Short mmCIF file of C-alpha atoms and ligand atoms in Angstrom, two decimals:
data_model
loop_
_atom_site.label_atom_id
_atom_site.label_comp_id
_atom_site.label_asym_id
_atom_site.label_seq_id
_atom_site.Cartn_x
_atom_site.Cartn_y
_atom_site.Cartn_z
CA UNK A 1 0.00 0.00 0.00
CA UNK A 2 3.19 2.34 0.47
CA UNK A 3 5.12 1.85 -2.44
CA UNK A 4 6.67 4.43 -4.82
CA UNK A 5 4.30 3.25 -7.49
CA UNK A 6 1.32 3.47 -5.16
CA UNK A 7 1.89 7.07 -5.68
CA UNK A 8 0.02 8.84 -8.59
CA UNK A 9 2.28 12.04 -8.58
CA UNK A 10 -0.03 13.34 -11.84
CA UNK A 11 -2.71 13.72 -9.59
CA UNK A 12 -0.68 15.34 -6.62
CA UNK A 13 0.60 18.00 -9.12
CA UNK A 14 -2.85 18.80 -10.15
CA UNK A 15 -4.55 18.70 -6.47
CA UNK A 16 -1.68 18.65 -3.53
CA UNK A 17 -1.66 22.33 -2.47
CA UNK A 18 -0.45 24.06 0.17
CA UNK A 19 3.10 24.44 -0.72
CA UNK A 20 3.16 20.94 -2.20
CA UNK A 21 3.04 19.00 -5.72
CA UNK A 22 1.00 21.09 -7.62
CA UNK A 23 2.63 24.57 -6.37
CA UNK A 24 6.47 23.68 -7.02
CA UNK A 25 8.06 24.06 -10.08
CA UNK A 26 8.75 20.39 -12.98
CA UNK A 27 11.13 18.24 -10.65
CA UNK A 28 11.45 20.08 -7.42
CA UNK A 29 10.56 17.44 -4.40
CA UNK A 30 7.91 19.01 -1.98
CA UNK A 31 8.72 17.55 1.51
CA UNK A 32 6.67 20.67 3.03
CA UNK A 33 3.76 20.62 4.04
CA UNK A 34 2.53 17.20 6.05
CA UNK A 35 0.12 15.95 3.77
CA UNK A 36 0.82 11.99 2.81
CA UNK A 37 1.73 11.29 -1.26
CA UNK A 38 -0.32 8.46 -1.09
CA UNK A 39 -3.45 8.05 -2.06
CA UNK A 40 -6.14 7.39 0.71
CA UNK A 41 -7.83 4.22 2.08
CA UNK A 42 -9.89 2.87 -0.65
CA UNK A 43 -13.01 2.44 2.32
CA UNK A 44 -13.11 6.20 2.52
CA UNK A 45 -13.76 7.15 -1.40
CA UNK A 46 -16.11 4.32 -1.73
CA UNK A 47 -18.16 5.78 1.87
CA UNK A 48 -18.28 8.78 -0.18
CA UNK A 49 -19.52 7.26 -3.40
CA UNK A 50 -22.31 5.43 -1.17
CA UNK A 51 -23.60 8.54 0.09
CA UNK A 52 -23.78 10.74 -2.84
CA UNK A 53 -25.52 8.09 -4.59
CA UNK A 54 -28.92 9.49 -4.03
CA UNK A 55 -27.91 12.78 -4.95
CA UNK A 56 -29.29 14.30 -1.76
CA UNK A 57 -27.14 16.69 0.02
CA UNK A 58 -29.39 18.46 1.88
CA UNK A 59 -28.39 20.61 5.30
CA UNK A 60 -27.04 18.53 7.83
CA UNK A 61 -27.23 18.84 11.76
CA UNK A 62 -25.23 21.96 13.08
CA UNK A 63 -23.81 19.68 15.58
CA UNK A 64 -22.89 16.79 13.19
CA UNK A 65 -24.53 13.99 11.85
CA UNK A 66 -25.59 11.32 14.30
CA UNK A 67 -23.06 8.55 13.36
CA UNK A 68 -20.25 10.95 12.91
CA UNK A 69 -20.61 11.68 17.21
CA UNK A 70 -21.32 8.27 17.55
CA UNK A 71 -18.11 6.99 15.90
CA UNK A 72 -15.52 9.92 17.08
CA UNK A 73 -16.63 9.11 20.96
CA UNK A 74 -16.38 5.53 20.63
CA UNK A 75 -12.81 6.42 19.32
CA UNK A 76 -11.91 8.23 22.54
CA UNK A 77 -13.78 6.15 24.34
CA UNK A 78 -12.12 3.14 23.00
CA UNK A 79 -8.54 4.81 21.80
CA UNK A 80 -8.06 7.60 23.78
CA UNK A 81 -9.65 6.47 27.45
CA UNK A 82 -11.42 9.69 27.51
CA UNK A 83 -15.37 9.13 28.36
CA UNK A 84 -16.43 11.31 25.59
CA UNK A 85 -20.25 11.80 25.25
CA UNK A 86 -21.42 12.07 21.40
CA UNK A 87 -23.74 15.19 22.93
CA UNK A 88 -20.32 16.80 24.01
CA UNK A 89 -18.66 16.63 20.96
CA UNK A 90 -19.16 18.63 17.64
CA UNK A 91 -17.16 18.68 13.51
CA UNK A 92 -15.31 21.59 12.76
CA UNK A 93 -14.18 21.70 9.06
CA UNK A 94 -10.82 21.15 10.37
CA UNK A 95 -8.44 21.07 13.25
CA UNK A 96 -7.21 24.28 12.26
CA UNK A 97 -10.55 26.19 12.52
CA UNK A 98 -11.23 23.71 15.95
CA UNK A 99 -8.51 25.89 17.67
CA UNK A 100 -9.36 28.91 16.64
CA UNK A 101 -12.78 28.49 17.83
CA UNK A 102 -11.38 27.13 21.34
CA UNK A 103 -9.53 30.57 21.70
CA UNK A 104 -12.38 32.16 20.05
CA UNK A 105 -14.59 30.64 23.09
CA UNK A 106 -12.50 31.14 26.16
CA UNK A 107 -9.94 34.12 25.40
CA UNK A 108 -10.69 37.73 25.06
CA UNK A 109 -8.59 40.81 24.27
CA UNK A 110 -6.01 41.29 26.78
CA UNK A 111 -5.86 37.38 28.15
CA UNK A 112 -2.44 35.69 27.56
CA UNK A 113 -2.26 31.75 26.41
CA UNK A 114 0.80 29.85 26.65
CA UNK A 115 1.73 28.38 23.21
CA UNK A 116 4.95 26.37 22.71
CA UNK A 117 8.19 27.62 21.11
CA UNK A 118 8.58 26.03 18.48
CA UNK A 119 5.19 24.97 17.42
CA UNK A 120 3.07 24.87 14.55
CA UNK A 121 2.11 28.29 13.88
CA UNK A 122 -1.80 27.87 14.00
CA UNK A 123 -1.59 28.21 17.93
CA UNK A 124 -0.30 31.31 17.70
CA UNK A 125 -2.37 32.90 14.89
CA UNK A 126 -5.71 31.29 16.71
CA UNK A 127 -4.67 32.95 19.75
CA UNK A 128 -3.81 36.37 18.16
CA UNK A 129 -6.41 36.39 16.28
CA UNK A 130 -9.00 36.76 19.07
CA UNK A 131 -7.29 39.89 20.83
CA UNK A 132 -5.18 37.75 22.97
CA UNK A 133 -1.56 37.62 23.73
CA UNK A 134 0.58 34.31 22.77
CA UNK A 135 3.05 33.75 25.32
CA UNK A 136 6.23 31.11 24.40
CA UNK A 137 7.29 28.65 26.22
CA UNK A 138 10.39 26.95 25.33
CA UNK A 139 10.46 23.23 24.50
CA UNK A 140 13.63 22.97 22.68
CA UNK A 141 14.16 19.88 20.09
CA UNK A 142 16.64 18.44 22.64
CA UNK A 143 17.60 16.19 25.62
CA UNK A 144 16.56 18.41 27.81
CA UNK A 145 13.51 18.10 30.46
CA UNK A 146 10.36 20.11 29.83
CA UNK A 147 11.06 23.11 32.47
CA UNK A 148 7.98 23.10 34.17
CA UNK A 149 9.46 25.78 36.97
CA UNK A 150 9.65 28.07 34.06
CA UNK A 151 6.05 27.50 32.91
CA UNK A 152 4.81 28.40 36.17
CA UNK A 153 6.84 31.50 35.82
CA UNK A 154 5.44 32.86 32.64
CA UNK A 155 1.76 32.28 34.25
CA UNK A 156 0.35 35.72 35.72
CA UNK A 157 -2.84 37.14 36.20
CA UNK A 158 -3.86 37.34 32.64
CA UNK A 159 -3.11 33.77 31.75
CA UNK A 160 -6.18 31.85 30.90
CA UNK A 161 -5.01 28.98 28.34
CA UNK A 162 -1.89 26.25 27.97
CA UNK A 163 -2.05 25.22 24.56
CA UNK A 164 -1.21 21.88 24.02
CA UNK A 165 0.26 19.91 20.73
CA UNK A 166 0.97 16.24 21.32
CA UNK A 167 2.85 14.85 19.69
CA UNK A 168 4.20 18.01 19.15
CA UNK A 169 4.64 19.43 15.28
CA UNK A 170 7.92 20.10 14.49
CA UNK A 171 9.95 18.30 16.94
CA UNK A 172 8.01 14.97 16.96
CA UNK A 173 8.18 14.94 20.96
CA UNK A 174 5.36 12.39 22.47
CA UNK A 175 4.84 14.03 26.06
CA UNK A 176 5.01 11.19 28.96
CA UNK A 177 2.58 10.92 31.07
CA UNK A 178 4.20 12.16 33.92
CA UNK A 179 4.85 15.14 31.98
CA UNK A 180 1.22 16.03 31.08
CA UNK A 181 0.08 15.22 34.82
CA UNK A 182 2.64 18.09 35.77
CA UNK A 183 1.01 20.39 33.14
CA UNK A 184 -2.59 18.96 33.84
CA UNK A 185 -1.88 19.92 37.63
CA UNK A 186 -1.01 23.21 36.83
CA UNK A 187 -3.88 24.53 34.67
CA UNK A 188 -5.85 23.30 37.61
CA UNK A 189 -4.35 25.03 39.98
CA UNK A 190 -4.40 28.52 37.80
CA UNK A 191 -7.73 27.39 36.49
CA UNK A 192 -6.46 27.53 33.08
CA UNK A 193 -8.35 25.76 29.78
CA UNK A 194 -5.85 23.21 28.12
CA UNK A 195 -6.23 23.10 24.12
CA UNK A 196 -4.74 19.77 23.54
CA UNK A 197 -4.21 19.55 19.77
CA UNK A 198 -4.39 15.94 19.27
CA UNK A 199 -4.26 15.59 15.40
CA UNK A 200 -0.97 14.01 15.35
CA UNK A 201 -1.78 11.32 18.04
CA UNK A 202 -2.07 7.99 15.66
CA UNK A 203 1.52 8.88 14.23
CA UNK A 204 3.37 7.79 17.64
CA UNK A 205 6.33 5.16 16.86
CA UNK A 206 7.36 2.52 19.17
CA UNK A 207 8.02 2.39 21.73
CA UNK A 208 6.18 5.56 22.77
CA UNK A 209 3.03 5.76 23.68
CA UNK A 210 0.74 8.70 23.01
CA UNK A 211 -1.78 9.81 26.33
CA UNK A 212 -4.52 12.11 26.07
CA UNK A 213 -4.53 14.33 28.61
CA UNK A 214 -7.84 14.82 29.31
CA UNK A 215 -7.42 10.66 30.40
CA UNK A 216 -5.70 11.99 33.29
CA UNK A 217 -8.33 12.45 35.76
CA UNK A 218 -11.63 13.94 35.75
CA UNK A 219 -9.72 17.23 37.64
CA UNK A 220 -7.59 17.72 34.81
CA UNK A 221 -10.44 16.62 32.22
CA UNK A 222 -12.56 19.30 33.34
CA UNK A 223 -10.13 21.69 32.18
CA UNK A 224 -9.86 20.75 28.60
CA UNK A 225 -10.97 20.86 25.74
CA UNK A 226 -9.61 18.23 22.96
CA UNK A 227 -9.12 19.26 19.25
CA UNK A 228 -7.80 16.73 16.49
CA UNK A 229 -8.46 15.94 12.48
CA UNK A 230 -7.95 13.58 10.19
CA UNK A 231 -5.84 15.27 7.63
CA UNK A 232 -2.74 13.89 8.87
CA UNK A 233 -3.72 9.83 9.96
CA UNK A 234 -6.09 9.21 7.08
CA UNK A 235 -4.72 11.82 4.19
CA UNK A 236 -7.94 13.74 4.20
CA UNK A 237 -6.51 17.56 4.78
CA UNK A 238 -8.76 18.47 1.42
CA UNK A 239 -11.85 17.19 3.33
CA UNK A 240 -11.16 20.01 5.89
CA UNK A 241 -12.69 18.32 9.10
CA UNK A 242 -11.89 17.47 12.30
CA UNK A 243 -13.20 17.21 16.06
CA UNK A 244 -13.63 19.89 19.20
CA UNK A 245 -14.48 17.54 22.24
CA UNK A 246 -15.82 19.44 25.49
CA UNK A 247 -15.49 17.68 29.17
CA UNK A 248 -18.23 19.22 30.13
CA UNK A 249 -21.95 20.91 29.45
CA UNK A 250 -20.66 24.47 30.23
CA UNK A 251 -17.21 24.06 28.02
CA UNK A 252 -19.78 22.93 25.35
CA UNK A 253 -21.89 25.77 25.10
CA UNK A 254 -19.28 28.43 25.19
CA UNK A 255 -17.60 26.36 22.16
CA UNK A 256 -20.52 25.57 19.93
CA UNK A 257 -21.99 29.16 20.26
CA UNK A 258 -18.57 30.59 18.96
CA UNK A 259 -18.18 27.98 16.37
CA UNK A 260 -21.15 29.77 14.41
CA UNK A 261 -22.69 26.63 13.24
CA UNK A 262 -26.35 27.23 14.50
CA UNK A 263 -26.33 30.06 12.04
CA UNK A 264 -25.16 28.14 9.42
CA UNK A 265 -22.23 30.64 9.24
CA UNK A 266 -19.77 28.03 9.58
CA UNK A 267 -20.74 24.18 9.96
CA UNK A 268 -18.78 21.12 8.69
CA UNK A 269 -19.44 19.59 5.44
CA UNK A 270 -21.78 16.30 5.57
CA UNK A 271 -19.57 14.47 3.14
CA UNK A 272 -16.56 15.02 5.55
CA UNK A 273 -17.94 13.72 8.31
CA UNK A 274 -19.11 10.55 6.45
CA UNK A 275 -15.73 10.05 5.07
CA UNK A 276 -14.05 10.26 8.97
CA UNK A 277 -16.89 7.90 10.26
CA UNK A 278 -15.50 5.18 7.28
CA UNK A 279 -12.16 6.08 8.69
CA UNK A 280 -12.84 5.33 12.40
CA UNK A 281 -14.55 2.36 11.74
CA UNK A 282 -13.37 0.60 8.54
CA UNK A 283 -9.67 2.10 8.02
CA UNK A 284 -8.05 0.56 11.14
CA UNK A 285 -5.82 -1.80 8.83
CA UNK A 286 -4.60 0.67 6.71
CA UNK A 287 -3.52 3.47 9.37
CA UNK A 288 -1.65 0.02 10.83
CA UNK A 289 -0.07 -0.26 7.87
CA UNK A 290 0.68 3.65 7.07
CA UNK A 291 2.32 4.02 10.72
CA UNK A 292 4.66 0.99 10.17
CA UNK A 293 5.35 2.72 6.85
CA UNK A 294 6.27 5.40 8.17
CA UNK A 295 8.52 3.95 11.26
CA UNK A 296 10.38 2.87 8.10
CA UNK A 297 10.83 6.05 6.70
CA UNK A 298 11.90 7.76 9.76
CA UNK A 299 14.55 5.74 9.93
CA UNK A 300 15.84 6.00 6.42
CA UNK A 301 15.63 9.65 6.76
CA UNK A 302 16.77 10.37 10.20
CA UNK A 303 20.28 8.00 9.26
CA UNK A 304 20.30 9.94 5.41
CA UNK A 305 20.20 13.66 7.27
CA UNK A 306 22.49 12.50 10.13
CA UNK A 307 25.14 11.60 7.26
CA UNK A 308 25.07 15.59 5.85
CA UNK A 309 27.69 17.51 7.40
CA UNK A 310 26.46 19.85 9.31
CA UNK A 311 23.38 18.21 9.59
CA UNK A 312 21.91 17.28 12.87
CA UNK A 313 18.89 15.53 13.25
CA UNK A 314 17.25 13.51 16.56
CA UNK A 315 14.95 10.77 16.07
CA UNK A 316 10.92 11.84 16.16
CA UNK A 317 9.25 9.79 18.44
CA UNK A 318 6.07 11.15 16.66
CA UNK A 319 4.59 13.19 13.72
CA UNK A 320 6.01 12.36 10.50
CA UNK A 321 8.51 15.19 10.40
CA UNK A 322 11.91 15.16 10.71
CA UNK A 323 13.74 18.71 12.39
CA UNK A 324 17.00 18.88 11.89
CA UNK A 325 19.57 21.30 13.25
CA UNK A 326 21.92 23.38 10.35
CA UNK A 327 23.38 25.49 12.41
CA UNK A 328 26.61 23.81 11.90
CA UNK A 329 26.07 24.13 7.92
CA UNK A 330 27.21 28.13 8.92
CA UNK A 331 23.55 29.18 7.13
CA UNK A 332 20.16 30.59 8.32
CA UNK A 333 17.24 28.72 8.06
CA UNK A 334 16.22 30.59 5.50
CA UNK A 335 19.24 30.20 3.33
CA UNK A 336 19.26 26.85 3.69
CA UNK A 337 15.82 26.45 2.03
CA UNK A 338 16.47 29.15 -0.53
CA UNK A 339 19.93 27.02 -1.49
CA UNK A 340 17.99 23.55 -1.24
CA UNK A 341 15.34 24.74 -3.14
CA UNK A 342 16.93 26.44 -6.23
CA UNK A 343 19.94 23.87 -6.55
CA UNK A 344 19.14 20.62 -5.29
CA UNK A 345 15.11 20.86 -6.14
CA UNK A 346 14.02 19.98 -3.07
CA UNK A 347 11.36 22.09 -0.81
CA UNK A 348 11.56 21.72 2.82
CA UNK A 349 10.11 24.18 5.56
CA UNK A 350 12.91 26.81 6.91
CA UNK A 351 12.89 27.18 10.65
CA UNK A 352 11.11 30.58 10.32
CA UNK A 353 8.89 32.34 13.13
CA UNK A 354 6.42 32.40 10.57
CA UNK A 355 6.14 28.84 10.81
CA UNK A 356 7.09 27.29 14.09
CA UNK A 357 8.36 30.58 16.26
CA UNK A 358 11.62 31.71 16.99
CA UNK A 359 12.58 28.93 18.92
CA UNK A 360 12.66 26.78 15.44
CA UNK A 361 16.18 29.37 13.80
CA UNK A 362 18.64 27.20 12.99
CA UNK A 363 16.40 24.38 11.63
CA UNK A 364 14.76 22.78 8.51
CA UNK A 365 11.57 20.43 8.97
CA UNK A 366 10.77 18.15 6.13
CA UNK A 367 8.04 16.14 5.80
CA UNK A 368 8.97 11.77 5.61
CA UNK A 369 5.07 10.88 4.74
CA UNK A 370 6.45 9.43 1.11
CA UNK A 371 7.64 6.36 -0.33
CA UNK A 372 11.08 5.18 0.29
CA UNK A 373 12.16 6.07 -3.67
CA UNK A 374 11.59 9.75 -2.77
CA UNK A 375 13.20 9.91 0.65
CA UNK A 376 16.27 8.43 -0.86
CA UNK A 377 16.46 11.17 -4.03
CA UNK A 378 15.66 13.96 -1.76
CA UNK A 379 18.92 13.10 0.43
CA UNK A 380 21.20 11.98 -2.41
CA UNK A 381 20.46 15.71 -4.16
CA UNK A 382 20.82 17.38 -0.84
CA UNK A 383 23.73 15.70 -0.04
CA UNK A 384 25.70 16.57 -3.55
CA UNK A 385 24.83 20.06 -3.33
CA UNK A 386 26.09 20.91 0.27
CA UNK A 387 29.51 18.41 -0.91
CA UNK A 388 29.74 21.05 -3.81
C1 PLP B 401 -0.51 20.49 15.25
C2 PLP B 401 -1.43 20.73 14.10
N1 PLP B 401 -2.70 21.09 14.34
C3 PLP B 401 -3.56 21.30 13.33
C4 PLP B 401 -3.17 21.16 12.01
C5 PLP B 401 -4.15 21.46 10.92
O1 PLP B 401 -4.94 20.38 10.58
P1 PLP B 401 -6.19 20.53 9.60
O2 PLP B 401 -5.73 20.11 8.24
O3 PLP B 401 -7.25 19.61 10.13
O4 PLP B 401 -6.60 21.94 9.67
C6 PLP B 401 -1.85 20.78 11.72
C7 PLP B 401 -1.40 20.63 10.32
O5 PLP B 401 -0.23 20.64 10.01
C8 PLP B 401 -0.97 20.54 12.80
O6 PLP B 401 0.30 20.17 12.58
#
């Protein structure tokens, strides 16, 4: 199922936007954006097919269609250990507008949330976006423990939110356990909401193990609210869908009255959520088979960058992303890319604020969710252009 020739790269460089096949010039690699080359489970398309056969596609509920609850909160029921209610749970069309509508919900102007540094850059804009203040806390890509004295620290008066990513996009850290009790303690005792951005928590490789925090205990359950999608397990980013989960009646309210799906302002397509409920239920086998894929691939690319000079790049324990440290190459970020880009044709994400936040200078992220063919022509040209 993840071969190079299960790849139709025609297709990708008609439809894979966002920085990927279809915007980079004849023969550039686009290891950008993480979006998978191949081509999704076949169980999805035909869910699709089955529904639009009656050509009805009338309004659907604001809240989601009945089996698309029913599926997602047997999934954190069953996957997650979370006691998710279908009532308490509502589609967003996607994880990306999910957190914006948590911050939209529970932070005004002047309210500070803590976002990671580096992170994907959604947190921040989400946060920003509402009149509040992003605060960065550093969780370097190293060794190092999580610094949960200085966390503490940067919460004052203003705080209201922690946002969460786990596994964490760029660095591919899984938190522990012990490490999300220590940050589930805290927003308790500030009374803070948690945004745990779960998308990436199928793409954990062994022998981590991913743990929602909101599993914790009903203390620190109380004080979040869960986000994830399904663009990055299942390959369904153009479907633009994904999941806000609520703990709680109150946390629901707030949420679903600033999503703006009673007004049919915003609401989540009905073909989206049928394609997620074939997912959940049928596609089991194939994300199996996609995550082994990709242990595969990590490895082939984390040995291939570690053999650059200059190059530096630790093992992700999740996310299909590898980040690898340049400094040593004597460039930016940014010239790094530019120089990859224009003489060795291959696109990768600079290290830019714009991206990930300042913590991420000094680093390149490229995406590994390809076949081994690419992987291996995307290091070989990298590699004879920094020899040069
Ligand atoms: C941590 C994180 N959250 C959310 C998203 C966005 O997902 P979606 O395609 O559902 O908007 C991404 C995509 O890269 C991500 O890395």
């Amino acid at each position: 199922m993840f071969e190079n020739h299960t790849i139709n790269f025609d297709i990708l460089k008609q439809r894979a936007f966002n920085l990927r096949w279809a915007t980079v010039p004849e023969g550039v690699i686009p290891l950008t954006a993480a979006d998978p080359d191949f081509p999704s489970a076949p169980e999805i398309a035909e869910a699709i097919i089955r529904f639009t056969k009656d050509s009805y596609l009338s309004y659907g509920p604001p809240a989601g269609l009945p089996e698309f609850k029913e599926s997602v909160a047997r999934f954190f029921q069953e996957k997650r250990q979370i006691p998710a209610s279908p009532e308490l749970l509502f589609p967003v069309d996607s994880a990306a507008f999910g957190i914006y509508v948590i911050c939209k919900a529970f932070l005004k102007g002047g309210d500070e949330a803590i976002v990671f540094d580096p992170v994907d850059f959604l947190f921040r804009y989400s946060v920003e976006n509402v009149g509040a203040t992003a605060v960065p806390f550093a969780i370097p890509p190293t060794d190092a423990p999580v610094d949960f004295d200085r966390l503490e620290q940067l919460i004052g008066k203003n705080t209201k939110m922690i946002c969460l990513c786990n596994p964490l996009n760029p660095t591919g850290k899984v938190f522990t356990k012990e490490e999300l009790t220590c940050i589930g303690e805290l927003a308790v005792r500030h009374n803070l909401i948690i945004l745990s951005d779960e998308i990436w928590s199928d793409i954990v490789f062994k022998p981590h193990l991913f743990t929602s925090i909101a599993s914790i205990n009903e203390e620190i359950r109380n004080q979040t609210v869960t986000v994830t999608g399904y663009s990055k397990s299942y390959g369904l980013a153009g479907l633009r869908i994904g999941t806000v989960v609520a703990s709680n009646t109150a946390h629901y309210e707030r949420l679903f009255e600033a999503s703006l799906h009673t007004s049919t302002i915003h609401g989540a397509n009905v073909l989206s959520q049928i394609a997620v409920v074939a997912a959940l239920d049928e596609c089991g086998y194939w994300l199996d088979g996609f995550v082994s894929h990709l242990q595969n691939m990590r490895d082939l690319i984390t040995t291939g960058l570690n053999s650059i000079e200059g190059f530096n790049c630790r093992t992700p324990e999740g996310c299909y992303v590898a980040f690898t440290d340049i400094k040593a190459t004597g460039a930016s970020s940014a010239e790094l890319a530019t120089r990859l880009f224009n003489e060795a044709k291959v696109a990768v994400v600079p290290g830019a604020k714009q991206w990930f936040g300042e913590g991420a200078e000094g680093y390149i992220r490229m995406s590994f969710a390809t076949s081994e063919d690419v992987i291996t022509e995307a290091i070989s040209r990298i590699k004879q252009t920094l020899n040069r």
